[in-house]
Amino acid sequence: MTGNAMTEGLELRRMGSGVVIVATGGALALIAIVLTARHGVTEWQYALVFGVLIAVGEMVQFRVDRIRNRAPIATSAALAYAVLRGPAVGVPPEVAQIIAVTAVATAAGIVPRAIAGLWWDIVVSCRRGISVACAAVAFAVLTTPDLVWTGRWQEAIWIAGAMLAAVLSAGISDALIGAGQATERYNRPFPAALRDELSVMTRIGLAMGITGMLLAAATALLGLWGPPVVLVPLLLTQFAFRRYSSAQRTYRATVRSMARSTEIAGFSSPGQNARTAALAVAIGNDLGLTPARMEALEYAALLSGVGQLALADPSPGGASLLRTREERQRAAEIGASVIERSGVLDHVAEIVRHSNDPYRHGRANNSAIPVESGIVNVALAYEQLVGEGSGQSPDKAMESIGLGIGAEYDPVVVESLRRIVGRGFRF
């Protein structure tokens, strides 16, 4: 297990951008450490306290979903150190010292995770370091070393504004890097990927940033008593994130268990639902759907065959396309009704309900029908033509699907599928 975790952390996700991010973060850290060693550490007790918070936060980081991991304590502490300024802090840390402390503390937190075989991602950690560096630079540009909390509202407003600008610069820089990675990894349009990253920043990133501002303000006014005072909100933030992450994992496990019921009963071939979902997600990425719609799309593709359990006999090899249109639409309606009974997947049920509607008589005349239904329809058709045991080549399958453009299949979705197959998508 240890070997697998360390391999996952070191493989850099096999992306050129991942190598660039790690190289940039490593270069910044090395330069900062050299400069800090040459000039000496100022206010070493504050550097130590914030370094410990960052290291502990890295050690207890966790995945929020399959593509993001969060370290709210580490992020908030690093941002707080980047905007630390006040009467209790005699000499505010220089930009180089902020980057150096963050880098050393991050490494100190990652090493125990690697030794214990826990999941970690060096690319994400370097992204965090780069965003903290951006915050430190922005704060240094907007303030002067002699600007501290004196009790006058003029200084308070300026420092608070500089803190907020620093936090926003960190969030925006991380969003730009994340959007670039998503574009490269999932072939998402960059504007859509940036929209998603900024959405995450406003909902989650700002919470960590504001917590960092509170931690910096408390430390500036109370000295080393500040971190213990703000430690409770930090722990509550960590707890809330972990609860959310746990709920997401349970949610996904439940949906996948429901999807496997059709395979166990012989109404779909082994792995058919997972392959359909993988292709549907690839199409959704290509079309730039929002994360919430992407999640609903994946669940709908996994559960698209649930209604077949109400049919008399399984289709040979799980090939539902061999059934009559009436049977397929009845199965879709039954499947949607089953999903609706969960009480929390109504949006998924609506996608499944229309997943076998022909485009000409469905979405072409009714814009209320979600495009996700057309994506599931095309993904399922392609899987059954190319999937295990089907025998058709991708080109032959695309030719067959192309015959149904405008009548059976949504032209926009088919064109997206063509691009995905052209880029080398394979099950």
Short mmCIF file of C-alpha atoms in Angstrom, two decimals:
data_model
loop_
_atom_site.label_atom_id
_atom_site.label_comp_id
_atom_site.label_asym_id
_atom_site.label_seq_id
_atom_site.Cartn_x
_atom_site.Cartn_y
_atom_site.Cartn_z
CA MET A 1 0.00 0.00 0.00
CA THR A 2 2.86 2.38 0.81
CA GLY A 3 4.42 1.87 -2.59
CA ASN A 4 1.16 2.57 -4.40
CA ALA A 5 0.52 5.76 -2.46
CA MET A 6 4.02 7.06 -3.02
CA THR A 7 3.86 6.19 -6.72
CA GLU A 8 0.58 8.04 -7.04
CA GLY A 9 2.05 11.06 -5.32
CA LEU A 10 5.20 11.09 -7.45
CA GLU A 11 3.82 10.25 -10.88
CA LEU A 12 2.90 13.93 -11.46
CA ARG A 13 -0.27 12.69 -13.11
CA ARG A 14 1.75 12.12 -16.27
CA MET A 15 1.10 15.68 -17.40
CA GLY A 16 3.46 18.28 -18.74
CA SER A 17 1.72 20.96 -16.71
CA GLY A 18 2.21 18.91 -13.54
CA VAL A 19 5.95 18.85 -14.15
CA VAL A 20 5.97 22.61 -14.74
CA ILE A 21 4.00 23.24 -11.54
CA VAL A 22 6.32 21.07 -9.46
CA ALA A 23 9.40 22.62 -11.06
CA THR A 24 8.09 26.13 -10.45
CA GLY A 25 7.13 25.39 -6.86
CA GLY A 26 10.46 23.67 -6.21
CA ALA A 27 12.44 26.56 -7.72
CA LEU A 28 10.53 29.14 -5.68
CA ALA A 29 11.08 27.11 -2.51
CA LEU A 30 14.81 26.62 -3.16
CA ILE A 31 15.42 30.30 -3.89
CA ALA A 32 13.38 31.34 -0.85
CA ILE A 33 15.22 28.94 1.47
CA VAL A 34 18.61 30.20 0.24
CA LEU A 35 17.61 33.85 0.71
CA THR A 36 16.14 33.17 4.13
CA ALA A 37 19.23 31.28 5.24
CA ARG A 38 21.42 34.17 4.05
CA HIS A 39 19.41 36.92 5.78
CA GLY A 40 18.31 34.91 8.81
CA VAL A 41 14.84 34.11 10.14
CA THR A 42 12.99 37.03 11.72
CA GLU A 43 10.53 36.43 14.56
CA TRP A 44 11.42 32.73 14.59
CA GLN A 45 8.74 31.89 17.16
CA TYR A 46 5.99 32.97 14.77
CA ALA A 47 7.66 31.10 11.91
CA LEU A 48 7.75 27.98 14.09
CA VAL A 49 4.11 28.22 15.21
CA PHE A 50 2.76 28.80 11.71
CA GLY A 51 5.11 26.18 10.30
CA VAL A 52 3.73 23.62 12.75
CA LEU A 53 0.14 24.54 11.79
CA ILE A 54 0.96 24.14 8.09
CA ALA A 55 2.70 20.80 8.65
CA VAL A 56 -0.17 19.44 10.76
CA GLY A 57 -2.66 20.64 8.14
CA GLU A 58 -0.75 18.81 5.40
CA MET A 59 -0.64 15.64 7.49
CA VAL A 60 -4.44 15.61 7.94
CA GLN A 61 -5.34 16.62 4.37
CA PHE A 62 -8.04 14.62 2.61
CA ARG A 63 -9.80 14.20 -0.71
CA VAL A 64 -13.01 16.11 -1.25
CA ASP A 65 -13.70 14.26 -4.51
CA ARG A 66 -11.71 12.26 -7.02
CA ILE A 67 -9.74 15.21 -8.39
CA ARG A 68 -9.26 17.58 -5.45
CA ASN A 69 -7.68 17.25 -2.07
CA ARG A 70 -8.04 19.82 0.68
CA ALA A 71 -5.87 20.90 3.56
CA PRO A 72 -7.92 23.71 5.12
CA ILE A 73 -5.74 24.09 8.21
CA ALA A 74 -2.54 24.24 6.14
CA THR A 75 -4.04 26.64 3.60
CA SER A 76 -5.47 29.00 6.21
CA ALA A 77 -2.26 28.98 8.26
CA ALA A 78 -0.07 29.65 5.21
CA LEU A 79 -2.28 32.52 4.05
CA ALA A 80 -2.31 33.93 7.60
CA TYR A 81 1.48 33.91 7.71
CA ALA A 82 1.58 35.61 4.29
CA VAL A 83 -0.52 38.55 5.59
CA LEU A 84 0.87 38.71 9.13
CA ARG A 85 1.32 42.32 10.19
CA GLY A 86 0.70 43.97 13.55
CA PRO A 87 1.98 45.45 16.77
CA ALA A 88 2.58 42.06 18.38
CA VAL A 89 4.85 41.06 15.49
CA GLY A 90 8.00 43.13 15.72
CA VAL A 91 9.40 42.42 12.25
CA PRO A 92 6.89 41.13 9.66
CA PRO A 93 8.15 38.17 7.61
CA GLU A 94 9.65 38.88 4.20
CA VAL A 95 8.20 37.26 1.08
CA ALA A 96 11.15 34.86 0.84
CA GLN A 97 10.72 33.77 4.45
CA ILE A 98 6.97 33.18 3.94
CA ILE A 99 7.64 30.96 0.93
CA ALA A 100 10.47 29.13 2.72
CA VAL A 101 8.45 28.42 5.86
CA THR A 102 5.50 27.23 3.77
CA ALA A 103 7.70 24.95 1.66
CA VAL A 104 9.60 23.40 4.58
CA ALA A 105 6.41 22.91 6.62
CA THR A 106 4.61 21.38 3.62
CA ALA A 107 7.44 18.90 3.11
CA ALA A 108 7.43 18.11 6.83
CA GLY A 109 3.71 17.34 6.65
CA ILE A 110 3.94 15.23 3.49
CA VAL A 111 6.76 12.95 4.66
CA PRO A 112 4.71 11.23 7.41
CA ARG A 113 1.84 10.68 4.95
CA ALA A 114 4.19 9.07 2.45
CA ILE A 115 5.74 6.86 5.12
CA ALA A 116 2.28 5.80 6.34
CA GLY A 117 1.13 5.02 2.79
CA LEU A 118 -1.56 7.69 2.79
CA TRP A 119 -2.65 9.46 -0.39
CA TRP A 120 -0.90 12.68 -1.28
CA ASP A 121 -0.32 14.77 -4.37
CA ILE A 122 2.86 16.77 -4.86
CA VAL A 123 1.28 18.79 -7.68
CA VAL A 124 -1.54 20.01 -5.44
CA SER A 125 0.92 20.84 -2.65
CA CYS A 126 3.07 22.85 -5.07
CA ARG A 127 -0.04 24.64 -6.33
CA ARG A 128 -0.78 25.60 -2.75
CA GLY A 129 2.76 26.92 -2.32
CA ILE A 130 2.58 28.98 -5.51
CA SER A 131 -0.75 30.52 -4.50
CA VAL A 132 0.67 31.45 -1.07
CA ALA A 133 3.64 33.07 -2.82
CA CYS A 134 1.22 35.13 -4.94
CA ALA A 135 -0.61 36.21 -1.78
CA ALA A 136 2.66 37.20 -0.08
CA VAL A 137 3.78 39.25 -3.08
CA ALA A 138 0.39 40.98 -3.41
CA PHE A 139 0.34 41.84 0.30
CA ALA A 140 3.93 43.15 0.21
CA VAL A 141 3.14 45.36 -2.78
CA LEU A 142 0.07 46.86 -1.13
CA THR A 143 1.62 47.51 2.30
CA THR A 144 4.80 48.84 3.84
CA PRO A 145 6.76 47.25 6.72
CA ASP A 146 5.81 50.08 9.08
CA LEU A 147 2.06 49.72 8.41
CA VAL A 148 0.61 47.90 11.44
CA TRP A 149 -2.60 47.68 13.44
CA THR A 150 -2.58 50.83 15.59
CA GLY A 151 -6.25 51.13 16.38
CA ARG A 152 -6.85 53.85 13.81
CA TRP A 153 -9.53 53.00 11.29
CA GLN A 154 -7.42 54.23 8.35
CA GLU A 155 -4.73 51.61 8.94
CA ALA A 156 -7.33 48.96 9.75
CA ILE A 157 -9.19 49.49 6.47
CA TRP A 158 -5.99 49.50 4.42
CA ILE A 159 -4.55 46.38 6.03
CA ALA A 160 -7.88 44.52 5.80
CA GLY A 161 -8.18 45.51 2.15
CA ALA A 162 -4.63 44.35 1.46
CA MET A 163 -5.37 41.05 3.21
CA LEU A 164 -8.46 40.50 1.09
CA ALA A 165 -6.57 41.38 -2.09
CA ALA A 166 -3.83 38.91 -1.14
CA VAL A 167 -6.36 36.14 -0.49
CA LEU A 168 -8.10 36.85 -3.80
CA SER A 169 -4.79 36.83 -5.67
CA ALA A 170 -4.01 33.43 -4.15
CA GLY A 171 -7.43 32.09 -5.13
CA ILE A 172 -7.33 33.48 -8.66
CA SER A 173 -3.81 32.22 -9.34
CA ASP A 174 -4.78 28.75 -8.11
CA ALA A 175 -7.96 28.87 -10.22
CA LEU A 176 -5.95 29.72 -13.35
CA ILE A 177 -3.52 26.87 -12.71
CA GLY A 178 -6.37 24.45 -11.95
CA ALA A 179 -8.25 25.47 -15.10
CA GLY A 180 -5.16 24.85 -17.19
CA GLN A 181 -4.75 21.41 -15.65
CA ALA A 182 -8.41 20.53 -16.23
CA THR A 183 -8.17 21.66 -19.85
CA GLU A 184 -5.13 19.47 -20.39
CA ARG A 185 -6.32 16.46 -18.40
CA TYR A 186 -10.00 16.31 -19.37
CA ASN A 187 -10.06 18.34 -22.61
CA ARG A 188 -12.49 20.82 -21.06
CA PRO A 189 -12.80 24.23 -22.73
CA PHE A 190 -10.61 26.63 -20.73
CA PRO A 191 -13.43 29.17 -20.07
CA ALA A 192 -15.62 26.40 -18.63
CA ALA A 193 -12.75 25.02 -16.54
CA LEU A 194 -11.95 28.50 -15.22
CA ARG A 195 -15.62 29.05 -14.40
CA ASP A 196 -15.66 25.85 -12.37
CA GLU A 197 -12.44 26.71 -10.51
CA LEU A 198 -13.67 30.20 -9.66
CA SER A 199 -16.94 28.70 -8.43
CA VAL A 200 -15.02 26.39 -6.10
CA MET A 201 -12.91 29.35 -4.97
CA THR A 202 -15.95 31.45 -4.04
CA ARG A 203 -17.62 28.59 -2.17
CA ILE A 204 -14.66 26.91 -0.50
CA GLY A 205 -11.47 28.86 -1.12
CA LEU A 206 -12.75 32.11 0.35
CA ALA A 207 -13.80 30.30 3.52
CA MET A 208 -10.21 29.18 4.04
CA GLY A 209 -8.92 32.61 3.03
CA ILE A 210 -11.14 34.50 5.46
CA THR A 211 -10.18 32.07 8.22
CA GLY A 212 -6.55 32.88 7.41
CA MET A 213 -7.30 36.60 7.66
CA LEU A 214 -8.89 36.10 11.08
CA LEU A 215 -5.90 34.04 12.21
CA ALA A 216 -3.49 36.75 11.02
CA ALA A 217 -5.49 39.54 12.70
CA ALA A 218 -5.74 37.64 15.99
CA THR A 219 -2.01 36.89 15.99
CA ALA A 220 -1.16 40.48 15.11
CA LEU A 221 -3.13 41.77 18.09
CA LEU A 222 -2.68 38.96 20.64
CA GLY A 223 0.71 37.59 19.67
CA LEU A 224 1.20 33.86 20.10
CA TRP A 225 -2.14 33.65 21.94
CA GLY A 226 -3.82 34.33 18.58
CA PRO A 227 -3.47 30.86 16.97
CA PRO A 228 -5.08 29.03 19.94
CA VAL A 229 -7.98 31.50 19.87
CA VAL A 230 -8.65 30.83 16.17
CA LEU A 231 -7.85 27.13 16.39
CA VAL A 232 -11.49 26.21 17.08
CA PRO A 233 -12.79 27.72 13.79
CA LEU A 234 -9.91 25.99 12.01
CA LEU A 235 -10.86 22.62 13.49
CA LEU A 236 -14.53 23.21 12.69
CA THR A 237 -13.60 23.98 9.08
CA GLN A 238 -11.56 20.77 8.93
CA PHE A 239 -14.43 18.78 10.45
CA ALA A 240 -16.99 20.24 8.02
CA PHE A 241 -14.81 19.42 5.02
CA ARG A 242 -14.23 15.87 6.19
CA ARG A 243 -17.94 15.31 6.77
CA TYR A 244 -18.68 16.58 3.27
CA SER A 245 -15.97 14.34 1.81
CA SER A 246 -17.35 11.31 3.67
CA ALA A 247 -20.89 12.02 2.47
CA GLN A 248 -19.67 12.27 -1.14
CA ARG A 249 -17.90 8.90 -0.91
CA THR A 250 -21.00 7.25 0.58
CA TYR A 251 -23.17 8.81 -2.11
CA ARG A 252 -20.98 7.48 -4.92
CA ALA A 253 -20.70 4.02 -3.39
CA THR A 254 -24.51 3.78 -3.15
CA VAL A 255 -25.00 4.76 -6.78
CA ARG A 256 -22.37 2.28 -7.98
CA SER A 257 -23.99 -0.50 -5.95
CA MET A 258 -27.33 0.26 -7.60
CA ALA A 259 -25.66 0.24 -11.01
CA ARG A 260 -24.11 -3.19 -10.43
CA SER A 261 -27.54 -4.72 -9.87
CA THR A 262 -28.17 -4.81 -13.64
CA GLU A 263 -24.86 -6.58 -14.22
CA ILE A 264 -25.54 -9.14 -11.50
CA ALA A 265 -28.98 -9.83 -12.97
CA GLY A 266 -27.54 -10.22 -16.47
CA PHE A 267 -29.29 -7.19 -17.98
CA SER A 268 -25.98 -5.54 -18.84
CA SER A 269 -22.53 -6.91 -19.55
CA PRO A 270 -19.81 -6.70 -16.87
CA GLY A 271 -18.44 -3.17 -16.72
CA GLN A 272 -20.94 -1.83 -19.25
CA ASN A 273 -22.38 0.83 -16.94
CA ALA A 274 -18.92 2.03 -15.89
CA ARG A 275 -17.77 2.26 -19.52
CA THR A 276 -20.90 4.18 -20.49
CA ALA A 277 -20.38 6.56 -17.58
CA ALA A 278 -16.72 7.10 -18.49
CA LEU A 279 -17.66 8.06 -22.05
CA ALA A 280 -20.57 10.23 -20.90
CA VAL A 281 -18.22 12.10 -18.54
CA ALA A 282 -15.71 12.61 -21.36
CA ILE A 283 -18.46 14.10 -23.54
CA GLY A 284 -19.68 16.27 -20.68
CA ASN A 285 -16.14 17.57 -20.17
CA ASP A 286 -15.81 18.33 -23.86
CA LEU A 287 -19.08 20.27 -23.79
CA GLY A 288 -18.06 22.17 -20.66
CA LEU A 289 -20.88 21.14 -18.31
CA THR A 290 -20.74 22.46 -14.75
CA PRO A 291 -19.50 20.13 -11.97
CA ALA A 292 -23.04 19.65 -10.60
CA ARG A 293 -24.34 18.66 -14.04
CA MET A 294 -21.31 16.43 -14.57
CA GLU A 295 -22.06 14.55 -11.38
CA ALA A 296 -25.72 14.10 -12.36
CA LEU A 297 -24.62 12.95 -15.83
CA GLU A 298 -22.28 10.33 -14.43
CA TYR A 299 -24.92 8.99 -12.05
CA ALA A 300 -27.51 8.90 -14.84
CA ALA A 301 -25.15 6.96 -17.11
CA LEU A 302 -24.43 4.47 -14.32
CA LEU A 303 -28.13 4.01 -13.56
CA SER A 304 -29.46 4.18 -17.13
CA GLY A 305 -30.11 0.44 -17.23
CA VAL A 306 -31.88 0.05 -13.88
CA GLY A 307 -35.31 0.04 -15.53
CA GLN A 308 -34.42 -3.07 -17.57
CA LEU A 309 -34.82 -5.12 -14.41
CA ALA A 310 -38.58 -4.80 -14.92
CA LEU A 311 -38.40 -6.43 -18.36
CA ALA A 312 -39.13 -10.10 -18.84
CA ASP A 313 -35.76 -11.27 -20.17
CA PRO A 314 -32.27 -9.77 -20.37
CA SER A 315 -30.99 -8.55 -23.72
CA PRO A 316 -28.26 -10.78 -25.21
CA GLY A 317 -24.96 -9.45 -23.89
CA GLY A 318 -26.75 -6.49 -22.35
CA ALA A 319 -27.41 -5.00 -25.81
CA SER A 320 -30.50 -2.94 -25.06
CA LEU A 321 -30.38 -1.48 -28.60
CA LEU A 322 -31.72 -4.83 -29.81
CA ARG A 323 -35.01 -4.15 -28.00
CA THR A 324 -37.88 -2.24 -29.55
CA ARG A 325 -38.13 1.48 -28.93
CA GLU A 326 -41.26 0.96 -26.83
CA GLU A 327 -39.42 -1.47 -24.55
CA ARG A 328 -36.46 0.87 -24.15
CA GLN A 329 -38.61 3.88 -23.36
CA ARG A 330 -40.71 1.88 -20.91
CA ALA A 331 -37.51 0.69 -19.21
CA ALA A 332 -36.29 4.29 -19.04
CA GLU A 333 -39.54 5.44 -17.45
CA ILE A 334 -39.44 2.61 -14.90
CA GLY A 335 -35.80 3.35 -14.13
CA ALA A 336 -36.57 7.04 -13.58
CA SER A 337 -39.40 6.12 -11.21
CA VAL A 338 -37.08 3.84 -9.22
CA ILE A 339 -34.44 6.57 -8.98
CA GLU A 340 -37.01 9.16 -7.89
CA ARG A 341 -37.91 7.00 -4.91
CA SER A 342 -34.47 7.69 -3.45
CA GLY A 343 -35.72 11.20 -2.72
CA VAL A 344 -32.40 12.89 -3.58
CA LEU A 345 -31.77 12.02 -7.23
CA ASP A 346 -34.69 13.71 -8.98
CA HIS A 347 -32.38 15.53 -11.40
CA VAL A 348 -30.75 12.20 -12.28
CA ALA A 349 -34.16 10.58 -12.78
CA GLU A 350 -35.13 13.27 -15.31
CA ILE A 351 -32.02 12.54 -17.37
CA VAL A 352 -32.71 8.79 -17.33
CA ARG A 353 -36.38 9.32 -18.22
CA HIS A 354 -35.44 10.89 -21.57
CA SER A 355 -32.28 8.89 -22.24
CA ASN A 356 -33.96 6.78 -24.92
CA ASP A 357 -35.99 9.54 -26.58
CA PRO A 358 -35.14 10.03 -30.26
CA TYR A 359 -33.66 13.48 -30.80
CA ARG A 360 -36.13 14.43 -33.56
CA HIS A 361 -39.17 13.85 -31.32
CA GLY A 362 -37.46 14.86 -28.09
CA ARG A 363 -34.91 17.58 -27.41
CA ALA A 364 -35.17 19.01 -30.95
CA ASN A 365 -38.72 20.12 -30.13
CA ASN A 366 -38.47 20.44 -26.35
CA SER A 367 -35.55 22.42 -24.93
CA ALA A 368 -36.63 21.45 -21.40
CA ILE A 369 -35.20 17.97 -22.00
CA PRO A 370 -31.62 18.08 -20.63
CA VAL A 371 -28.74 17.64 -23.04
CA GLU A 372 -27.43 15.06 -20.56
CA SER A 373 -30.16 12.69 -21.77
CA GLY A 374 -28.77 12.92 -25.30
CA ILE A 375 -25.26 12.32 -23.96
CA VAL A 376 -26.34 9.14 -22.17
CA ASN A 377 -28.16 7.97 -25.31
CA VAL A 378 -25.08 8.43 -27.51
CA ALA A 379 -22.66 7.04 -24.90
CA LEU A 380 -24.74 3.89 -24.42
CA ALA A 381 -25.04 3.36 -28.18
CA TYR A 382 -21.29 3.74 -28.70
CA GLU A 383 -20.50 1.41 -25.80
CA GLN A 384 -22.77 -1.30 -27.15
CA LEU A 385 -21.14 -1.01 -30.57
CA VAL A 386 -17.53 -0.90 -29.37
CA GLY A 387 -17.55 -2.34 -25.82
CA GLU A 388 -16.38 -5.78 -24.75
CA GLY A 389 -17.51 -8.50 -27.10
CA SER A 390 -19.14 -6.12 -29.61
CA GLY A 391 -16.36 -6.32 -32.16
CA GLN A 392 -16.88 -3.03 -34.03
CA SER A 393 -14.05 -0.60 -34.57
CA PRO A 394 -14.43 3.02 -33.40
CA ASP A 395 -14.63 4.21 -37.02
CA LYS A 396 -17.35 1.69 -37.86
CA ALA A 397 -19.27 2.62 -34.70
CA MET A 398 -19.04 6.33 -35.53
CA GLU A 399 -20.33 5.58 -39.01
CA SER A 400 -23.32 3.72 -37.56
CA ILE A 401 -24.08 6.48 -35.07
CA GLY A 402 -23.63 9.10 -37.79
CA LEU A 403 -26.54 7.59 -39.69
CA GLY A 404 -28.81 8.56 -36.80
CA ILE A 405 -27.70 12.21 -36.48
CA GLY A 406 -30.67 14.55 -36.26
CA ALA A 407 -33.16 11.72 -35.95
CA GLU A 408 -31.97 9.39 -33.18
CA TYR A 409 -28.99 11.30 -31.80
CA ASP A 410 -28.27 14.90 -30.86
CA PRO A 411 -25.90 16.38 -33.52
CA VAL A 412 -24.01 18.42 -30.90
CA VAL A 413 -23.37 15.32 -28.80
CA VAL A 414 -22.33 13.21 -31.79
CA GLU A 415 -19.87 15.90 -32.89
CA SER A 416 -18.44 15.93 -29.38
CA LEU A 417 -18.10 12.14 -29.48
CA ARG A 418 -16.31 12.44 -32.82
CA ARG A 419 -13.77 14.82 -31.28
CA ILE A 420 -13.25 12.53 -28.28
CA VAL A 421 -12.72 9.43 -30.42
CA GLY A 422 -10.41 11.45 -32.68
CA ARG A 423 -8.29 12.29 -29.64
CA GLY A 424 -7.83 8.60 -28.97
CA PHE A 425 -10.52 7.78 -26.39
CA ARG A 426 -10.68 4.05 -25.74
CA PHE A 427 -12.55 1.96 -23.19
#
